[in-house]
């Protein structure tokens, strides 16, 4: 029965695609029989295997289409996207967050409204948190997800360890794990975006809307005692050998391997990491809890991600065909499940894992959350801040120097944006 429903739904989308193209006049109708290449740019870390498979499935169903993906290194993403927008060189489709879109300007993108057949299917909260000035400029694809401490439940139960609720308890857990021959916390600092997670998820726990407004207005400074302490605490874990010794050569992929084979017990990342590990070791039992810096608050990404269409694209209607296809419940299910996100559309049916349900019930529903700072400041290029944290972990900079540099860079970007 389900296969029949999916087949019927795909037939409807195919018919809609033909009608959309036919409605554009003879020129675009002729394109139906031609090969259409749609370019899509996104941060490199977002080009995951499940997304590749979805693109392959789209191309199989729409043989006249080809999706050409342009992957931008994460630490260059904001700078490159802004540059391409300024020079009119955006790709046909862009995977973009609301904050960066606001910074670039909505005029660079095609407005989406009730004329799109998928518009009324979007959950109200997912629609509202992506609108700019009351209008939508892309297909909503990102939803609520968590960032924090991921741990191996089996090892914790075997050693009778309690989930750490403070940095002191966290260090005690690390000591026990090290004595038992495990790598307590895996660090993958060669990938700068991963080395920033510990600070970003911890600092986010203390950044209320009031504090954020002070940063936004330029009243607050990053170089403060609390943020220095956070950086120093996580740097100490490396110097005290509670992480893998090769942390400066280690990558996200090696973190997946180390946790999957049971050598490493904990890792700080987004919840998508759990899916990536389980692809290698389906039997492993992983869970996530808030960063131990302030365990009563869960760091979340509210899902401001969209697939937007460039206003200067020569293939606007064709790009909308891809968005229409992607919005189908079975395609969004695969995408959201791949990221361990919650559903974006009303007609999606997705079950949450026990650990995810726990976070949802005890933190998200209770309002015990704060947005992750990279999402709060998504229009700000934080790549220099990430790189300086790498240098600090190598012993080349102090926490004070990292934050002092970032205060200067942040102030320049804030001033340029006004």
PDB file of N, CA and C in Angstrom, residues 325-384:
ATOM      1  N   UNK A 325      10.092  18.023  -6.267  1.00  0.00           N
ATOM      2  CA  UNK A 325      10.410  16.611  -6.057  1.00  0.00           C
ATOM      3  C   UNK A 325      10.970  16.397  -4.651  1.00  0.00           C
ATOM      4  N   UNK A 326      11.862  17.276  -4.241  1.00  0.00           N
ATOM      5  CA  UNK A 326      12.534  17.106  -2.961  1.00  0.00           C
ATOM      6  C   UNK A 326      11.563  17.250  -1.793  1.00  0.00           C
ATOM      7  N   UNK A 327      10.489  18.025  -1.983  1.00  0.00           N
ATOM      8  CA  UNK A 327       9.538  18.264  -0.899  1.00  0.00           C
ATOM      9  C   UNK A 327       8.662  17.058  -0.591  1.00  0.00           C
ATOM     10  N   UNK A 328       8.668  16.036  -1.449  1.00  0.00           N
ATOM     11  CA  UNK A 328       7.849  14.851  -1.211  1.00  0.00           C
ATOM     12  C   UNK A 328       8.188  14.239   0.146  1.00  0.00           C
ATOM     13  N   UNK A 329       7.193  13.768   0.891  1.00  0.00           N
ATOM     14  CA  UNK A 329       7.434  13.244   2.247  1.00  0.00           C
ATOM     15  C   UNK A 329       8.538  12.198   2.315  1.00  0.00           C
ATOM     16  N   UNK A 330       8.564  11.257   1.354  1.00  0.00           N
ATOM     17  CA  UNK A 330       9.576  10.204   1.414  1.00  0.00           C
ATOM     18  C   UNK A 330      10.981  10.747   1.190  1.00  0.00           C
ATOM     19  N   UNK A 331      11.107  11.810   0.383  1.00  0.00           N
ATOM     20  CA  UNK A 331      12.424  12.406   0.147  1.00  0.00           C
ATOM     21  C   UNK A 331      12.868  13.253   1.334  1.00  0.00           C
ATOM     22  N   UNK A 332      11.924  14.010   1.908  1.00  0.00           N
ATOM     23  CA  UNK A 332      12.255  14.795   3.099  1.00  0.00           C
ATOM     24  C   UNK A 332      12.519  13.889   4.297  1.00  0.00           C
ATOM     25  N   UNK A 333      11.805  12.769   4.384  1.00  0.00           N
ATOM     26  CA  UNK A 333      12.068  11.811   5.460  1.00  0.00           C
ATOM     27  C   UNK A 333      13.513  11.342   5.416  1.00  0.00           C
ATOM     28  N   UNK A 334      13.961  10.990   4.220  1.00  0.00           N
ATOM     29  CA  UNK A 334      15.336  10.499   4.078  1.00  0.00           C
ATOM     30  C   UNK A 334      16.340  11.581   4.436  1.00  0.00           C
ATOM     31  N   UNK A 335      16.071  12.800   3.996  1.00  0.00           N
ATOM     32  CA  UNK A 335      16.982  13.911   4.260  1.00  0.00           C
ATOM     33  C   UNK A 335      17.014  14.249   5.749  1.00  0.00           C
ATOM     34  N   UNK A 336      15.854  14.407   6.362  1.00  0.00           N
ATOM     35  CA  UNK A 336      15.798  14.752   7.784  1.00  0.00           C
ATOM     36  C   UNK A 336      16.315  13.626   8.665  1.00  0.00           C
ATOM     37  N   UNK A 337      16.017  12.381   8.284  1.00  0.00           N
ATOM     38  CA  UNK A 337      16.530  11.247   9.060  1.00  0.00           C
ATOM     39  C   UNK A 337      18.048  11.155   8.941  1.00  0.00           C
ATOM     40  N   UNK A 338      18.575  11.487   7.771  1.00  0.00           N
ATOM     41  CA  UNK A 338      20.025  11.457   7.574  1.00  0.00           C
ATOM     42  C   UNK A 338      20.750  12.419   8.493  1.00  0.00           C
ATOM     43  N   UNK A 339      20.099  13.533   8.790  1.00  0.00           N
ATOM     44  CA  UNK A 339      20.669  14.534   9.705  1.00  0.00           C
ATOM     45  C   UNK A 339      20.193  14.338  11.139  1.00  0.00           C
ATOM     46  N   UNK A 340      19.294  13.360  11.345  1.00  0.00           N
ATOM     47  CA  UNK A 340      18.643  13.180  12.647  1.00  0.00           C
ATOM     48  C   UNK A 340      17.863  14.424  13.046  1.00  0.00           C
ATOM     49  N   UNK A 341      17.286  15.084  12.045  1.00  0.00           N
ATOM     50  CA  UNK A 341      16.443  16.244  12.307  1.00  0.00           C
ATOM     51  C   UNK A 341      15.006  15.791  12.524  1.00  0.00           C
ATOM     52  N   UNK A 342      14.186  16.718  12.997  1.00  0.00           N
ATOM     53  CA  UNK A 342      12.758  16.469  13.123  1.00  0.00           C
ATOM     54  C   UNK A 342      12.070  16.852  11.814  1.00  0.00           C
ATOM     55  N   UNK A 343      10.850  16.392  11.594  1.00  0.00           N
ATOM     56  CA  UNK A 343      10.161  16.661  10.323  1.00  0.00           C
ATOM     57  C   UNK A 343       9.948  18.150  10.051  1.00  0.00           C
ATOM     58  N   UNK A 344       9.975  18.513   8.766  1.00  0.00           N
ATOM     59  CA  UNK A 344       9.733  19.881   8.322  1.00  0.00           C
ATOM     60  C   UNK A 344       8.302  20.027   7.807  1.00  0.00           C
ATOM     61  N   UNK A 345       7.784  18.957   7.207  1.00  0.00           N
ATOM     62  CA  UNK A 345       6.460  19.005   6.595  1.00  0.00           C
ATOM     63  C   UNK A 345       5.427  18.248   7.432  1.00  0.00           C
ATOM     64  N   UNK A 346       4.184  18.696   7.344  1.00  0.00           N
ATOM     65  CA  UNK A 346       3.101  18.128   8.138  1.00  0.00           C
ATOM     66  C   UNK A 346       2.840  16.662   7.803  1.00  0.00           C
ATOM     67  N   UNK A 347       3.057  16.273   6.549  1.00  0.00           N
ATOM     68  CA  UNK A 347       2.723  14.911   6.124  1.00  0.00           C
ATOM     69  C   UNK A 347       3.904  13.941   6.224  1.00  0.00           C
ATOM     70  N   UNK A 348       4.982  14.368   6.862  1.00  0.00           N
ATOM     71  CA  UNK A 348       6.100  13.453   7.108  1.00  0.00           C
ATOM     72  C   UNK A 348       5.798  12.581   8.324  1.00  0.00           C
ATOM     73  N   UNK A 349       6.122  11.312   8.210  1.00  0.00           N
ATOM     74  CA  UNK A 349       5.953  10.393   9.333  1.00  0.00           C
ATOM     75  C   UNK A 349       7.322   9.832   9.702  1.00  0.00           C
ATOM     76  N   UNK A 350       7.844  10.301  10.813  1.00  0.00           N
ATOM     77  CA  UNK A 350       9.172   9.890  11.245  1.00  0.00           C
ATOM     78  C   UNK A 350       9.145   9.529  12.724  1.00  0.00           C
ATOM     79  N   UNK A 351       9.791   8.426  13.069  1.00  0.00           N
ATOM     80  CA  UNK A 351       9.913   8.036  14.467  1.00  0.00           C
ATOM     81  C   UNK A 351      11.249   8.515  15.020  1.00  0.00           C
ATOM     82  N   UNK A 352      11.234   8.976  16.261  1.00  0.00           N
ATOM     83  CA  UNK A 352      12.467   9.414  16.905  1.00  0.00           C
ATOM     84  C   UNK A 352      13.064   8.271  17.723  1.00  0.00           C
ATOM     85  N   UNK A 353      14.389   8.187  17.709  1.00  0.00           N
ATOM     86  CA  UNK A 353      15.085   7.202  18.547  1.00  0.00           C
ATOM     87  C   UNK A 353      14.874   7.575  20.013  1.00  0.00           C
ATOM     88  N   UNK A 354      15.115   6.627  20.914  1.00  0.00           N
ATOM     89  CA  UNK A 354      14.895   6.866  22.350  1.00  0.00           C
ATOM     90  C   UNK A 354      15.679   8.073  22.853  1.00  0.00           C
ATOM     91  N   UNK A 355      16.967   8.171  22.462  1.00  0.00           N
ATOM     92  CA  UNK A 355      17.801   9.263  22.939  1.00  0.00           C
ATOM     93  C   UNK A 355      17.291  10.610  22.410  1.00  0.00           C
ATOM     94  N   UNK A 356      16.770  10.590  21.156  1.00  0.00           N
ATOM     95  CA  UNK A 356      16.248  11.815  20.564  1.00  0.00           C
ATOM     96  C   UNK A 356      14.933  12.216  21.226  1.00  0.00           C
ATOM     97  N   UNK A 357      14.110  11.226  21.522  1.00  0.00           N
ATOM     98  CA  UNK A 357      12.848  11.486  22.217  1.00  0.00           C
ATOM     99  C   UNK A 357      13.114  12.075  23.597  1.00  0.00           C
ATOM    100  N   UNK A 358      14.172  11.576  24.244  1.00  0.00           N
ATOM    101  CA  UNK A 358      14.546  12.087  25.564  1.00  0.00           C
ATOM    102  C   UNK A 358      14.924  13.565  25.501  1.00  0.00           C
ATOM    103  N   UNK A 359      15.713  13.939  24.497  1.00  0.00           N
ATOM    104  CA  UNK A 359      16.091  15.342  24.333  1.00  0.00           C
ATOM    105  C   UNK A 359      14.865  16.192  24.030  1.00  0.00           C
ATOM    106  N   UNK A 360      13.982  15.643  23.201  1.00  0.00           N
ATOM    107  CA  UNK A 360      12.775  16.379  22.825  1.00  0.00           C
ATOM    108  C   UNK A 360      11.871  16.609  24.040  1.00  0.00           C
ATOM    109  N   UNK A 361      11.642  15.537  24.820  1.00  0.00           N
ATOM    110  CA  UNK A 361      10.729  15.623  25.963  1.00  0.00           C
ATOM    111  C   UNK A 361      11.286  16.467  27.104  1.00  0.00           C
ATOM    112  N   UNK A 362      12.588  16.296  27.399  1.00  0.00           N
ATOM    113  CA  UNK A 362      13.161  16.912  28.597  1.00  0.00           C
ATOM    114  C   UNK A 362      13.811  18.279  28.381  1.00  0.00           C
ATOM    115  N   UNK A 363      14.063  18.623  27.138  1.00  0.00           N
ATOM    116  CA  UNK A 363      14.699  19.919  26.877  1.00  0.00           C
ATOM    117  C   UNK A 363      13.898  20.774  25.892  1.00  0.00           C
ATOM    118  N   UNK A 364      13.645  20.232  24.704  1.00  0.00           N
ATOM    119  CA  UNK A 364      12.990  21.039  23.668  1.00  0.00           C
ATOM    120  C   UNK A 364      11.569  21.415  24.076  1.00  0.00           C
ATOM    121  N   UNK A 365      10.771  20.442  24.484  1.00  0.00           N
ATOM    122  CA  UNK A 365       9.398  20.732  24.908  1.00  0.00           C
ATOM    123  C   UNK A 365       9.361  21.605  26.161  1.00  0.00           C
ATOM    124  N   UNK A 366      10.372  21.461  27.016  1.00  0.00           N
ATOM    125  CA  UNK A 366      10.430  22.225  28.273  1.00  0.00           C
ATOM    126  C   UNK A 366      10.998  23.626  28.082  1.00  0.00           C
ATOM    127  N   UNK A 367      11.455  23.920  26.867  1.00  0.00           N
ATOM    128  CA  UNK A 367      12.031  25.238  26.602  1.00  0.00           C
ATOM    129  C   UNK A 367      13.408  25.424  27.199  1.00  0.00           C
ATOM    130  N   UNK A 368      14.086  24.311  27.527  1.00  0.00           N
ATOM    131  CA  UNK A 368      15.424  24.386  28.116  1.00  0.00           C
ATOM    132  C   UNK A 368      16.479  24.310  27.015  1.00  0.00           C
ATOM    133  N   UNK A 369      16.415  25.237  26.078  1.00  0.00           N
ATOM    134  CA  UNK A 369      17.326  25.242  24.932  1.00  0.00           C
ATOM    135  C   UNK A 369      17.818  26.659  24.642  1.00  0.00           C
ATOM    136  N   UNK A 370      18.954  26.724  23.966  1.00  0.00           N
ATOM    137  CA  UNK A 370      19.464  27.978  23.422  1.00  0.00           C
ATOM    138  C   UNK A 370      20.024  27.687  22.032  1.00  0.00           C
ATOM    139  N   UNK A 371      19.814  28.575  21.065  1.00  0.00           N
ATOM    140  CA  UNK A 371      20.344  28.350  19.714  1.00  0.00           C
ATOM    141  C   UNK A 371      21.864  28.337  19.695  1.00  0.00           C
ATOM    142  N   UNK A 372      22.419  27.506  18.860  1.00  0.00           N
ATOM    143  CA  UNK A 372      23.869  27.405  18.711  1.00  0.00           C
ATOM    144  C   UNK A 372      24.405  28.709  18.106  1.00  0.00           C
ATOM    145  N   UNK A 373      25.534  29.196  18.599  1.00  0.00           N
ATOM    146  CA  UNK A 373      25.993  30.535  18.197  1.00  0.00           C
ATOM    147  C   UNK A 373      26.299  30.642  16.706  1.00  0.00           C
ATOM    148  N   UNK A 374      26.728  29.553  16.078  1.00  0.00           N
ATOM    149  CA  UNK A 374      26.983  29.620  14.638  1.00  0.00           C
ATOM    150  C   UNK A 374      25.695  29.896  13.872  1.00  0.00           C
ATOM    151  N   UNK A 375      24.556  29.453  14.419  1.00  0.00           N
ATOM    152  CA  UNK A 375      23.275  29.746  13.779  1.00  0.00           C
ATOM    153  C   UNK A 375      22.828  31.156  14.117  1.00  0.00           C
ATOM    154  N   UNK A 376      23.016  31.561  15.365  1.00  0.00           N
ATOM    155  CA  UNK A 376      22.650  32.941  15.740  1.00  0.00           C
ATOM    156  C   UNK A 376      23.395  33.952  14.870  1.00  0.00           C
ATOM    157  N   UNK A 377      24.678  33.675  14.622  1.00  0.00           N
ATOM    158  CA  UNK A 377      25.511  34.613  13.867  1.00  0.00           C
ATOM    159  C   UNK A 377      25.810  34.068  12.469  1.00  0.00           C
ATOM    160  N   UNK A 378      24.812  33.448  11.834  1.00  0.00           N
ATOM    161  CA  UNK A 378      25.069  32.758  10.564  1.00  0.00           C
ATOM    162  C   UNK A 378      25.484  33.702   9.440  1.00  0.00           C
ATOM    163  N   UNK A 379      25.228  34.995   9.580  1.00  0.00           N
ATOM    164  CA  UNK A 379      25.683  35.941   8.569  1.00  0.00           C
ATOM    165  C   UNK A 379      27.092  36.443   8.813  1.00  0.00           C
ATOM    166  N   UNK A 380      27.690  36.031   9.926  1.00  0.00           N
ATOM    167  CA  UNK A 380      29.055  36.424  10.286  1.00  0.00           C
ATOM    168  C   UNK A 380      30.025  35.299   9.925  1.00  0.00           C
ATOM    169  N   UNK A 381      31.124  35.651   9.310  1.00  0.00           N
ATOM    170  CA  UNK A 381      32.133  34.651   8.945  1.00  0.00           C
ATOM    171  C   UNK A 381      32.991  34.335  10.174  1.00  0.00           C
ATOM    172  N   UNK A 382      32.788  33.154  10.728  1.00  0.00           N
ATOM    173  CA  UNK A 382      33.505  32.758  11.948  1.00  0.00           C
ATOM    174  C   UNK A 382      34.699  31.863  11.651  1.00  0.00           C
ATOM    175  N   UNK A 383      35.068  31.721  10.378  1.00  0.00           N
ATOM    176  CA  UNK A 383      36.139  30.791  10.017  1.00  0.00           C
ATOM    177  C   UNK A 383      37.474  31.156  10.671  1.00  0.00           C
ATOM    178  N   UNK A 384      37.763  32.455  10.806  1.00  0.00           N
ATOM    179  CA  UNK A 384      39.011  32.874  11.457  1.00  0.00           C
ATOM    180  C   UNK A 384      39.001  32.469  12.936  1.00  0.00           C
TER     181      UNK A 384
END
